[in-house]
PDB file of C-alpha atoms in Angstrom:
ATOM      1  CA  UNK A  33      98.999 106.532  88.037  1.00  0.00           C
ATOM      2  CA  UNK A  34      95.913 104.393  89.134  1.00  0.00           C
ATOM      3  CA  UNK A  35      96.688 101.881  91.628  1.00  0.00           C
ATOM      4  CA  UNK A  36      95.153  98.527  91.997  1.00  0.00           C
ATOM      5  CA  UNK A  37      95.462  96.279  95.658  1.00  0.00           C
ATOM      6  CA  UNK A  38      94.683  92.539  95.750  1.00  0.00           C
ATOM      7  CA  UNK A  39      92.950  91.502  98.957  1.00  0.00           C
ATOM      8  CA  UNK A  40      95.220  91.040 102.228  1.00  0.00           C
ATOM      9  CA  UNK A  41      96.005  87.138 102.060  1.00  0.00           C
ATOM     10  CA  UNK A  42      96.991  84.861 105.278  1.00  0.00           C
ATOM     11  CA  UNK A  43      99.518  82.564 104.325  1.00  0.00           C
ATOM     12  CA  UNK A  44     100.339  79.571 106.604  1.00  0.00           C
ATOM     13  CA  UNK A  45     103.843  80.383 106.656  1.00  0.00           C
ATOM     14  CA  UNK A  46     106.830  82.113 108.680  1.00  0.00           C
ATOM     15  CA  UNK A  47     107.442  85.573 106.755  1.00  0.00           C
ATOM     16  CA  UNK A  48     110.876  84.623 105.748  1.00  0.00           C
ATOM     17  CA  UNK A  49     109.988  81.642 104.058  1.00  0.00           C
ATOM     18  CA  UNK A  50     107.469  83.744 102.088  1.00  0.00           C
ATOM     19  CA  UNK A  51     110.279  86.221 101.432  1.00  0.00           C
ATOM     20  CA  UNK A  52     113.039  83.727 100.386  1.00  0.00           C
ATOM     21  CA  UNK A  53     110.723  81.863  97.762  1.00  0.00           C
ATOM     22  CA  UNK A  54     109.313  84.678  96.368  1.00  0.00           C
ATOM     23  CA  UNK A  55     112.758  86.939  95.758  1.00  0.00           C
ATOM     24  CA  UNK A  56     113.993  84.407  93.717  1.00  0.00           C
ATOM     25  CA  UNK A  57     111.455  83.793  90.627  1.00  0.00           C
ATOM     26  CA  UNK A  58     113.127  80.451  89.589  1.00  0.00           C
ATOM     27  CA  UNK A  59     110.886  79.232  92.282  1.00  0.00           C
ATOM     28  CA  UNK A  60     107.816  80.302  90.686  1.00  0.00           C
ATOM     29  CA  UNK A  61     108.527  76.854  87.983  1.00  0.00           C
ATOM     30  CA  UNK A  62     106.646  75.066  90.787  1.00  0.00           C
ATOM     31  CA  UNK A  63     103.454  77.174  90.185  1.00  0.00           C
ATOM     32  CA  UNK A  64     103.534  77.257  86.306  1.00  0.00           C
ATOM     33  CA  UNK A  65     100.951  74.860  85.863  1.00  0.00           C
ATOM     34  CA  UNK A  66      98.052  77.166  87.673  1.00  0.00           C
ATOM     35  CA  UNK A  67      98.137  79.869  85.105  1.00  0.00           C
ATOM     36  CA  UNK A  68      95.204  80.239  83.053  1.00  0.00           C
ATOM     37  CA  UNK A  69      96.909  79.789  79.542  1.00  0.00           C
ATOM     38  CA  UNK A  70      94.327  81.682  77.695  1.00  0.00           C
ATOM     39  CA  UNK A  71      95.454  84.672  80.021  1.00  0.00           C
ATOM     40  CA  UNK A  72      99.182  84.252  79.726  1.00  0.00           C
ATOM     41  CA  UNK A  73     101.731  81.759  78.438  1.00  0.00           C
ATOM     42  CA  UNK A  74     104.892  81.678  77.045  1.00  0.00           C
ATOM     43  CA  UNK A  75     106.616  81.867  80.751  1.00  0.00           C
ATOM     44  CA  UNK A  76     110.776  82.240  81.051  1.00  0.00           C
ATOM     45  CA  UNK A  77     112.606  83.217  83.959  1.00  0.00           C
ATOM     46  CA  UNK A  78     115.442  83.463  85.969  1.00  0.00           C
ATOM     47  CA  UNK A  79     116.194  84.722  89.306  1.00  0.00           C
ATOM     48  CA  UNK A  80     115.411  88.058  88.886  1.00  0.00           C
ATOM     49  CA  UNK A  81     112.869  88.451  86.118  1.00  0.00           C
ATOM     50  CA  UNK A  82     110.174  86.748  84.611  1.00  0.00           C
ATOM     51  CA  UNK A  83     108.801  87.213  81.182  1.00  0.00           C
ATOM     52  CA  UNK A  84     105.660  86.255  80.180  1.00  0.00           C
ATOM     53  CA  UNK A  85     103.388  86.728  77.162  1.00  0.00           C
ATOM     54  CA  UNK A  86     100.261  88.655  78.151  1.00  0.00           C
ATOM     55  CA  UNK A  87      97.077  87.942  75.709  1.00  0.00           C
ATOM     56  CA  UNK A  88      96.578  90.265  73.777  1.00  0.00           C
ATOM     57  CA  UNK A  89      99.436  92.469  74.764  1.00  0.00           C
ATOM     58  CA  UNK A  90     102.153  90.640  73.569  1.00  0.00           C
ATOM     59  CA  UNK A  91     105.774  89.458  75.599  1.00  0.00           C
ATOM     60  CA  UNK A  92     106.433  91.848  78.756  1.00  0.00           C
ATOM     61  CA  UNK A  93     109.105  90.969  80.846  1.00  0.00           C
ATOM     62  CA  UNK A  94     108.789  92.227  84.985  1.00  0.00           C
ATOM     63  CA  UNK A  95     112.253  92.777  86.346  1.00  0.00           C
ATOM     64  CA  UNK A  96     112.799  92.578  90.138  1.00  0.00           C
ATOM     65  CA  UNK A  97     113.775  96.633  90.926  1.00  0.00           C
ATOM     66  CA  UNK A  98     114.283  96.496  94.459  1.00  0.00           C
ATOM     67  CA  UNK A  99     114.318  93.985  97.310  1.00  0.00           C
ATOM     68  CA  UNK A 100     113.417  94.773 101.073  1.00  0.00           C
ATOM     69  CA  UNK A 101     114.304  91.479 103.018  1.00  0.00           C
ATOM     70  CA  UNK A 102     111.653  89.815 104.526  1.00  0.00           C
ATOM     71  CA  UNK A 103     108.633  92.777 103.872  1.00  0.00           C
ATOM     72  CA  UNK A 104     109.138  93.912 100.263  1.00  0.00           C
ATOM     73  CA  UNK A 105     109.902  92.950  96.241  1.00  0.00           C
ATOM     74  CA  UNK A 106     109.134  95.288  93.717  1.00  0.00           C
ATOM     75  CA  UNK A 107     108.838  94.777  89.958  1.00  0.00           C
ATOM     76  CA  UNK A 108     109.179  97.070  86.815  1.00  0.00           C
ATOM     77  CA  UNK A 109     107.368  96.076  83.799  1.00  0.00           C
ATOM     78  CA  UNK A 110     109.493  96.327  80.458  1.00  0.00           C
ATOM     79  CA  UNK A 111     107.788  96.017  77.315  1.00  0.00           C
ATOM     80  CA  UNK A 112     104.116  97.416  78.617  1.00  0.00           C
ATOM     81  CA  UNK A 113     102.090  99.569  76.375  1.00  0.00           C
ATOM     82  CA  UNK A 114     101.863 101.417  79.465  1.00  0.00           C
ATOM     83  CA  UNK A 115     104.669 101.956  82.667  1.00  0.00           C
ATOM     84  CA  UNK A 116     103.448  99.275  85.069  1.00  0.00           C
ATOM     85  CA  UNK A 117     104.873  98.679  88.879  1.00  0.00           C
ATOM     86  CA  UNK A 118     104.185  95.860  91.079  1.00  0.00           C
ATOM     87  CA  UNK A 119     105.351  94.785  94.359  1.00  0.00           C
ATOM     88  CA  UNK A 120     104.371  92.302  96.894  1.00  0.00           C
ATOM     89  CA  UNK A 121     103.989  93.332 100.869  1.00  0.00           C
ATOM     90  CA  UNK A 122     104.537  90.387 103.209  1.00  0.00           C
ATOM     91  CA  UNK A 123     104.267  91.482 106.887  1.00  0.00           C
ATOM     92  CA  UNK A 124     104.546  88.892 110.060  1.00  0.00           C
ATOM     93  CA  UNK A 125     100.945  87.995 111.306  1.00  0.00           C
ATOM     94  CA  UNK A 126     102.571  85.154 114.019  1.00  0.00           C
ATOM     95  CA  UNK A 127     105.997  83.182 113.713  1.00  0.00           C
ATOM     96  CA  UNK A 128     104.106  80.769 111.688  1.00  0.00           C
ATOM     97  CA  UNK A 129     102.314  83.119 109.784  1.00  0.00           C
ATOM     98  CA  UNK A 130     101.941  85.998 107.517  1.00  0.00           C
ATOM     99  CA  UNK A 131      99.427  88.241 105.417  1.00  0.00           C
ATOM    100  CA  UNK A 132     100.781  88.959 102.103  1.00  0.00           C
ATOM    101  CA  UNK A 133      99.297  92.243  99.600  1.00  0.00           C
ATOM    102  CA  UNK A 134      99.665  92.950  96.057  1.00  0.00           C
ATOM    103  CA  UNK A 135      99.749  96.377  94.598  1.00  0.00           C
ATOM    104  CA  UNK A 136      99.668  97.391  90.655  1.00  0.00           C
ATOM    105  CA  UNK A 137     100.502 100.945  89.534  1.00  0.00           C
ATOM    106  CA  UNK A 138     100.006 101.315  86.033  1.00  0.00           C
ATOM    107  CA  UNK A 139      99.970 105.132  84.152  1.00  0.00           C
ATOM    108  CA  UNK A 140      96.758 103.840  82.283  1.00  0.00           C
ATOM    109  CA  UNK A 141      95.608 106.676  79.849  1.00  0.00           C
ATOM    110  CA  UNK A 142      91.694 107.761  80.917  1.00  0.00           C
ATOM    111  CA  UNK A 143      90.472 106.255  77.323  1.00  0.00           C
ATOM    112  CA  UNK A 144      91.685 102.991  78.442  1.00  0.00           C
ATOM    113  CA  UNK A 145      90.882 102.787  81.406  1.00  0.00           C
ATOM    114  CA  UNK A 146      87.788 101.266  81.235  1.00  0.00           C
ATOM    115  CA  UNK A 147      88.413  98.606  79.152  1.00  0.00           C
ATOM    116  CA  UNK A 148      91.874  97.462  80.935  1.00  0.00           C
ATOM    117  CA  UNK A 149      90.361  97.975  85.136  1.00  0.00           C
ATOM    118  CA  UNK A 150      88.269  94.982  85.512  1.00  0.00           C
ATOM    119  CA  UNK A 151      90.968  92.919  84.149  1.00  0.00           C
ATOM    120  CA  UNK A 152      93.734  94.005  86.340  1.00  0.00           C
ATOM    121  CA  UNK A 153      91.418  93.906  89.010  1.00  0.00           C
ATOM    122  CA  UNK A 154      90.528  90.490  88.066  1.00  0.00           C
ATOM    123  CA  UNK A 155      94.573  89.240  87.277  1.00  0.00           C
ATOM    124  CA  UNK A 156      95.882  90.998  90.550  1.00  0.00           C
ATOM    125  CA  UNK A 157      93.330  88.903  92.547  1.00  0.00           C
ATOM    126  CA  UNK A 158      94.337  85.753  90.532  1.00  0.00           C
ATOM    127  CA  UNK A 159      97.954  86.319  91.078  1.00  0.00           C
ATOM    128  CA  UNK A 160      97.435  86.349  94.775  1.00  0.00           C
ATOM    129  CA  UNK A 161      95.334  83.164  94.643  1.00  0.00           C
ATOM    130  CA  UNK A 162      97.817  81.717  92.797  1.00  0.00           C
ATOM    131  CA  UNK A 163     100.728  82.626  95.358  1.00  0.00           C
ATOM    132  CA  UNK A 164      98.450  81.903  98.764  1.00  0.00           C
ATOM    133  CA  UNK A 165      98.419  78.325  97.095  1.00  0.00           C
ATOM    134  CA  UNK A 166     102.101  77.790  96.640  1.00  0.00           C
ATOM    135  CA  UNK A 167     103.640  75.710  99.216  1.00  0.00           C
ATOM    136  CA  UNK A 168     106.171  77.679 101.113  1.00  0.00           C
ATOM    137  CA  UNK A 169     108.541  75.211 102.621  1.00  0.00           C
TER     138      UNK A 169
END
């Protein structure tokens, strides 16, 4: 498995805000217009999934696998060429605020490694941009 970790974010927000908006991906309709759609389009989802078509992949759906109230969600990708985990760390920084990590763990085959690193590299750190944005109220 090769792993992949956005940057540590600070989010001006209490960790259980952060939590509560993020556990439940219907919120995530607020954020739909920042994806890149030459990256990905096609977005559905409901509470506990989200499925998104991934250029040039095709449709892969990440289901919500776990929840650890306020620290933890973790994702399982169904539909990947390859098995693919994500899950988002939020940890308490102050009562107004909170740092917020990323990880990817994909079983990439060595051969395509190369050409699919830089781009998860690259999406992971967009993800997180595109989450430190949201407005967590």
């Amino acid at each position: 498995m090769t792993k992949f970790e956005s940057s540590v974010r600070q989010i001006d927000a209490p960790q259980q805000k952060i939590y509560d908006t993020l556990s439940n991906l219907e919120n995530l309709e607020k954020i739909r217009d920042r994806i890149p759609e030459d990256k990905a389009d096609d977005f559905s989802f409901d509470n506990d999934s989200i499925s998104v078509r991934v250029n040039p992949v095709g449709m892969v759906k990440f289901k919500i696998i776990e929840r650890e109230e306020p620290k933890t969600i973790k994702f399982e990708a169904e539909g990947s060429p390859v098995p693919v985990n994500f899950w988002i760390q939020i940890l308490p920084v102050e009562e107004t605020t909170a740092k917020m990590k990323l990880t990817i763990k994909a079983d990439i085959p060595f051969f395509m490694k190369g050409m699919v690193q830089k781009p998860l590299e690259q999406g992971i750190e967009k993800i997180a941009d595109i989450l430190q944005m949201i407005k967590y109220e």
